[in-house]
């Protein structure tokens, strides 16, 4: 009985191992791609998009930072922030950021 179970287990493991088999050589995903534009046309399209401001200006992996416009000056924002801090401290002696 143990031999039968051992053979069955070996067969199951062999079948499961083949499920993880991978292709042995790398094939680029764009290997069969044929462009409809010439290099000059692509460069012209890129220059046009850059002139219209439709491309990212920096080369990085993150999202471009876009700041919202405001009517307030920097000095007004600092004054408003100082008032908010004073008001928050007068309400509670405990920092609500950490103590809900």
mmCIF file with all atom_site columns, C-alpha atoms in Angstrom:
data_model
loop_
_atom_site.group_PDB
_atom_site.id
_atom_site.type_symbol
_atom_site.label_atom_id
_atom_site.label_alt_id
_atom_site.label_comp_id
_atom_site.label_asym_id
_atom_site.label_entity_id
_atom_site.label_seq_id
_atom_site.pdbx_PDB_ins_code
_atom_site.Cartn_x
_atom_site.Cartn_y
_atom_site.Cartn_z
_atom_site.occupancy
_atom_site.B_iso_or_equiv
_atom_site.pdbx_formal_charge
_atom_site.auth_seq_id
_atom_site.auth_comp_id
_atom_site.auth_asym_id
_atom_site.auth_atom_id
_atom_site.pdbx_PDB_model_num
ATOM 1   C CA . UNK A 1 1   ? 0.000  0.000  0.000   1.00 0.00 ? 1   UNK A CA 1
ATOM 2   C CA . UNK A 1 2   ? 2.813  2.417  0.826   1.00 0.00 ? 2   UNK A CA 1
ATOM 3   C CA . UNK A 1 3   ? 4.481  1.801  -2.537  1.00 0.00 ? 3   UNK A CA 1
ATOM 4   C CA . UNK A 1 4   ? 1.260  2.640  -4.382  1.00 0.00 ? 4   UNK A CA 1
ATOM 5   C CA . UNK A 1 5   ? 0.889  5.877  -2.405  1.00 0.00 ? 5   UNK A CA 1
ATOM 6   C CA . UNK A 1 6   ? 4.524  6.759  -3.035  1.00 0.00 ? 6   UNK A CA 1
ATOM 7   C CA . UNK A 1 7   ? 4.155  6.207  -6.784  1.00 0.00 ? 7   UNK A CA 1
ATOM 8   C CA . UNK A 1 8   ? 0.906  8.196  -6.838  1.00 0.00 ? 8   UNK A CA 1
ATOM 9   C CA . UNK A 1 9   ? 2.529  11.068 -4.935  1.00 0.00 ? 9   UNK A CA 1
ATOM 10  C CA . UNK A 1 10  ? 5.503  11.076 -7.311  1.00 0.00 ? 10  UNK A CA 1
ATOM 11  C CA . UNK A 1 11  ? 3.143  11.184 -10.296 1.00 0.00 ? 11  UNK A CA 1
ATOM 12  C CA . UNK A 1 12  ? 1.193  14.085 -8.797  1.00 0.00 ? 12  UNK A CA 1
ATOM 13  C CA . UNK A 1 13  ? 4.377  16.039 -8.064  1.00 0.00 ? 13  UNK A CA 1
ATOM 14  C CA . UNK A 1 14  ? 5.717  15.391 -11.571 1.00 0.00 ? 14  UNK A CA 1
ATOM 15  C CA . UNK A 1 15  ? 2.467  16.624 -13.111 1.00 0.00 ? 15  UNK A CA 1
ATOM 16  C CA . UNK A 1 16  ? 2.414  19.682 -10.864 1.00 0.00 ? 16  UNK A CA 1
ATOM 17  C CA . UNK A 1 17  ? 6.041  20.507 -11.674 1.00 0.00 ? 17  UNK A CA 1
ATOM 18  C CA . UNK A 1 18  ? 5.384  20.569 -15.407 1.00 0.00 ? 18  UNK A CA 1
ATOM 19  C CA . UNK A 1 19  ? 2.646  23.151 -14.860 1.00 0.00 ? 19  UNK A CA 1
ATOM 20  C CA . UNK A 1 20  ? 5.357  25.663 -13.920 1.00 0.00 ? 20  UNK A CA 1
ATOM 21  C CA . UNK A 1 21  ? 7.485  25.028 -17.003 1.00 0.00 ? 21  UNK A CA 1
ATOM 22  C CA . UNK A 1 22  ? 8.517  28.120 -18.943 1.00 0.00 ? 22  UNK A CA 1
ATOM 23  C CA . UNK A 1 23  ? 9.643  28.875 -22.426 1.00 0.00 ? 23  UNK A CA 1
ATOM 24  C CA . UNK A 1 24  ? 13.406 28.474 -22.770 1.00 0.00 ? 24  UNK A CA 1
ATOM 25  C CA . UNK A 1 25  ? 14.166 31.490 -24.954 1.00 0.00 ? 25  UNK A CA 1
ATOM 26  C CA . UNK A 1 26  ? 13.024 35.091 -24.739 1.00 0.00 ? 26  UNK A CA 1
ATOM 27  C CA . UNK A 1 27  ? 10.843 36.452 -27.518 1.00 0.00 ? 27  UNK A CA 1
ATOM 28  C CA . UNK A 1 28  ? 10.303 40.209 -27.441 1.00 0.00 ? 28  UNK A CA 1
ATOM 29  C CA . UNK A 1 29  ? 6.603  41.140 -27.277 1.00 0.00 ? 29  UNK A CA 1
ATOM 30  C CA . UNK A 1 30  ? 7.003  43.533 -30.207 1.00 0.00 ? 30  UNK A CA 1
ATOM 31  C CA . UNK A 1 31  ? 9.035  41.134 -32.361 1.00 0.00 ? 31  UNK A CA 1
ATOM 32  C CA . UNK A 1 32  ? 6.514  41.047 -35.222 1.00 0.00 ? 32  UNK A CA 1
ATOM 33  C CA . UNK A 1 33  ? 5.633  44.760 -35.103 1.00 0.00 ? 33  UNK A CA 1
ATOM 34  C CA . UNK A 1 34  ? 5.724  46.678 -38.398 1.00 0.00 ? 34  UNK A CA 1
ATOM 35  C CA . UNK A 1 35  ? 5.509  50.460 -38.143 1.00 0.00 ? 35  UNK A CA 1
ATOM 36  C CA . UNK A 1 36  ? 3.269  52.422 -40.480 1.00 0.00 ? 36  UNK A CA 1
ATOM 37  C CA . UNK A 1 37  ? 5.275  55.633 -39.964 1.00 0.00 ? 37  UNK A CA 1
ATOM 38  C CA . UNK A 1 38  ? 8.832  56.485 -40.905 1.00 0.00 ? 38  UNK A CA 1
ATOM 39  C CA . UNK A 1 39  ? 11.336 57.699 -38.328 1.00 0.00 ? 39  UNK A CA 1
ATOM 40  C CA . UNK A 1 40  ? 11.096 61.236 -39.754 1.00 0.00 ? 40  UNK A CA 1
ATOM 41  C CA . UNK A 1 41  ? 7.292  61.224 -39.390 1.00 0.00 ? 41  UNK A CA 1
ATOM 42  C CA . UNK A 1 42  ? 7.548  60.075 -35.777 1.00 0.00 ? 42  UNK A CA 1
ATOM 43  C CA . UNK A 1 43  ? 10.089 62.798 -34.992 1.00 0.00 ? 43  UNK A CA 1
ATOM 44  C CA . UNK A 1 44  ? 7.855  65.389 -36.660 1.00 0.00 ? 44  UNK A CA 1
ATOM 45  C CA . UNK A 1 45  ? 4.854  64.230 -34.595 1.00 0.00 ? 45  UNK A CA 1
ATOM 46  C CA . UNK A 1 46  ? 6.962  64.401 -31.422 1.00 0.00 ? 46  UNK A CA 1
ATOM 47  C CA . UNK A 1 47  ? 8.178  67.931 -32.203 1.00 0.00 ? 47  UNK A CA 1
ATOM 48  C CA . UNK A 1 48  ? 4.596  69.040 -32.869 1.00 0.00 ? 48  UNK A CA 1
ATOM 49  C CA . UNK A 1 49  ? 3.346  67.511 -29.596 1.00 0.00 ? 49  UNK A CA 1
ATOM 50  C CA . UNK A 1 50  ? 6.175  69.165 -27.652 1.00 0.00 ? 50  UNK A CA 1
ATOM 51  C CA . UNK A 1 51  ? 5.404  72.541 -29.250 1.00 0.00 ? 51  UNK A CA 1
ATOM 52  C CA . UNK A 1 52  ? 1.756  72.204 -28.164 1.00 0.00 ? 52  UNK A CA 1
ATOM 53  C CA . UNK A 1 53  ? 2.756  71.172 -24.625 1.00 0.00 ? 53  UNK A CA 1
ATOM 54  C CA . UNK A 1 54  ? 1.223  67.706 -24.894 1.00 0.00 ? 54  UNK A CA 1
ATOM 55  C CA . UNK A 1 55  ? 4.252  65.761 -23.649 1.00 0.00 ? 55  UNK A CA 1
ATOM 56  C CA . UNK A 1 56  ? 5.755  65.329 -20.198 1.00 0.00 ? 56  UNK A CA 1
ATOM 57  C CA . UNK A 1 57  ? 8.567  67.787 -19.664 1.00 0.00 ? 57  UNK A CA 1
ATOM 58  C CA . UNK A 1 58  ? 10.617 65.596 -17.336 1.00 0.00 ? 58  UNK A CA 1
ATOM 59  C CA . UNK A 1 59  ? 11.890 62.078 -17.786 1.00 0.00 ? 59  UNK A CA 1
ATOM 60  C CA . UNK A 1 60  ? 11.008 60.158 -14.643 1.00 0.00 ? 60  UNK A CA 1
ATOM 61  C CA . UNK A 1 61  ? 8.867  57.258 -13.541 1.00 0.00 ? 61  UNK A CA 1
ATOM 62  C CA . UNK A 1 62  ? 6.506  59.204 -11.305 1.00 0.00 ? 62  UNK A CA 1
ATOM 63  C CA . UNK A 1 63  ? 3.523  61.382 -11.929 1.00 0.00 ? 63  UNK A CA 1
ATOM 64  C CA . UNK A 1 64  ? 4.159  65.007 -12.879 1.00 0.00 ? 64  UNK A CA 1
ATOM 65  C CA . UNK A 1 65  ? 3.405  67.398 -10.047 1.00 0.00 ? 65  UNK A CA 1
ATOM 66  C CA . UNK A 1 66  ? 0.610  69.787 -10.947 1.00 0.00 ? 66  UNK A CA 1
ATOM 67  C CA . UNK A 1 67  ? -0.090 72.579 -8.474  1.00 0.00 ? 67  UNK A CA 1
ATOM 68  C CA . UNK A 1 68  ? -3.497 74.221 -8.267  1.00 0.00 ? 68  UNK A CA 1
ATOM 69  C CA . UNK A 1 69  ? -3.538 77.962 -8.842  1.00 0.00 ? 69  UNK A CA 1
ATOM 70  C CA . UNK A 1 70  ? -4.503 80.172 -5.902  1.00 0.00 ? 70  UNK A CA 1
ATOM 71  C CA . UNK A 1 71  ? -5.515 83.780 -5.384  1.00 0.00 ? 71  UNK A CA 1
ATOM 72  C CA . UNK A 1 72  ? -3.624 83.965 -2.085  1.00 0.00 ? 72  UNK A CA 1
ATOM 73  C CA . UNK A 1 73  ? -0.096 85.185 -1.727  1.00 0.00 ? 73  UNK A CA 1
ATOM 74  C CA . UNK A 1 74  ? 2.459  83.129 0.154   1.00 0.00 ? 74  UNK A CA 1
ATOM 75  C CA . UNK A 1 75  ? 2.248  85.549 3.082   1.00 0.00 ? 75  UNK A CA 1
ATOM 76  C CA . UNK A 1 76  ? -1.557 85.147 3.261   1.00 0.00 ? 76  UNK A CA 1
ATOM 77  C CA . UNK A 1 77  ? -1.192 81.362 3.283   1.00 0.00 ? 77  UNK A CA 1
ATOM 78  C CA . UNK A 1 78  ? 1.355  81.515 6.121   1.00 0.00 ? 78  UNK A CA 1
ATOM 79  C CA . UNK A 1 79  ? -0.944 83.751 8.175   1.00 0.00 ? 79  UNK A CA 1
ATOM 80  C CA . UNK A 1 80  ? -3.894 81.413 7.583   1.00 0.00 ? 80  UNK A CA 1
ATOM 81  C CA . UNK A 1 81  ? -1.787 78.402 8.588   1.00 0.00 ? 81  UNK A CA 1
ATOM 82  C CA . UNK A 1 82  ? -0.617 80.111 11.786  1.00 0.00 ? 82  UNK A CA 1
ATOM 83  C CA . UNK A 1 83  ? -4.230 80.959 12.700  1.00 0.00 ? 83  UNK A CA 1
ATOM 84  C CA . UNK A 1 84  ? -5.301 77.357 12.113  1.00 0.00 ? 84  UNK A CA 1
ATOM 85  C CA . UNK A 1 85  ? -2.489 76.041 14.309  1.00 0.00 ? 85  UNK A CA 1
ATOM 86  C CA . UNK A 1 86  ? -3.395 78.474 17.105  1.00 0.00 ? 86  UNK A CA 1
ATOM 87  C CA . UNK A 1 87  ? -7.058 77.519 16.871  1.00 0.00 ? 87  UNK A CA 1
ATOM 88  C CA . UNK A 1 88  ? -6.248 73.805 16.943  1.00 0.00 ? 88  UNK A CA 1
ATOM 89  C CA . UNK A 1 89  ? -4.024 74.153 20.013  1.00 0.00 ? 89  UNK A CA 1
ATOM 90  C CA . UNK A 1 90  ? -6.636 76.232 21.846  1.00 0.00 ? 90  UNK A CA 1
ATOM 91  C CA . UNK A 1 91  ? -9.297 73.557 21.286  1.00 0.00 ? 91  UNK A CA 1
ATOM 92  C CA . UNK A 1 92  ? -7.339 70.623 22.645  1.00 0.00 ? 92  UNK A CA 1
ATOM 93  C CA . UNK A 1 93  ? -4.021 70.261 24.441  1.00 0.00 ? 93  UNK A CA 1
ATOM 94  C CA . UNK A 1 94  ? -3.591 66.846 22.793  1.00 0.00 ? 94  UNK A CA 1
ATOM 95  C CA . UNK A 1 95  ? -2.400 66.563 19.225  1.00 0.00 ? 95  UNK A CA 1
ATOM 96  C CA . UNK A 1 96  ? -5.471 65.283 17.370  1.00 0.00 ? 96  UNK A CA 1
ATOM 97  C CA . UNK A 1 97  ? -3.345 64.039 14.497  1.00 0.00 ? 97  UNK A CA 1
ATOM 98  C CA . UNK A 1 98  ? -2.183 61.148 16.650  1.00 0.00 ? 98  UNK A CA 1
ATOM 99  C CA . UNK A 1 99  ? -5.060 60.881 19.113  1.00 0.00 ? 99  UNK A CA 1
ATOM 100 C CA . UNK A 1 100 ? -8.127 61.095 16.843  1.00 0.00 ? 100 UNK A CA 1
#
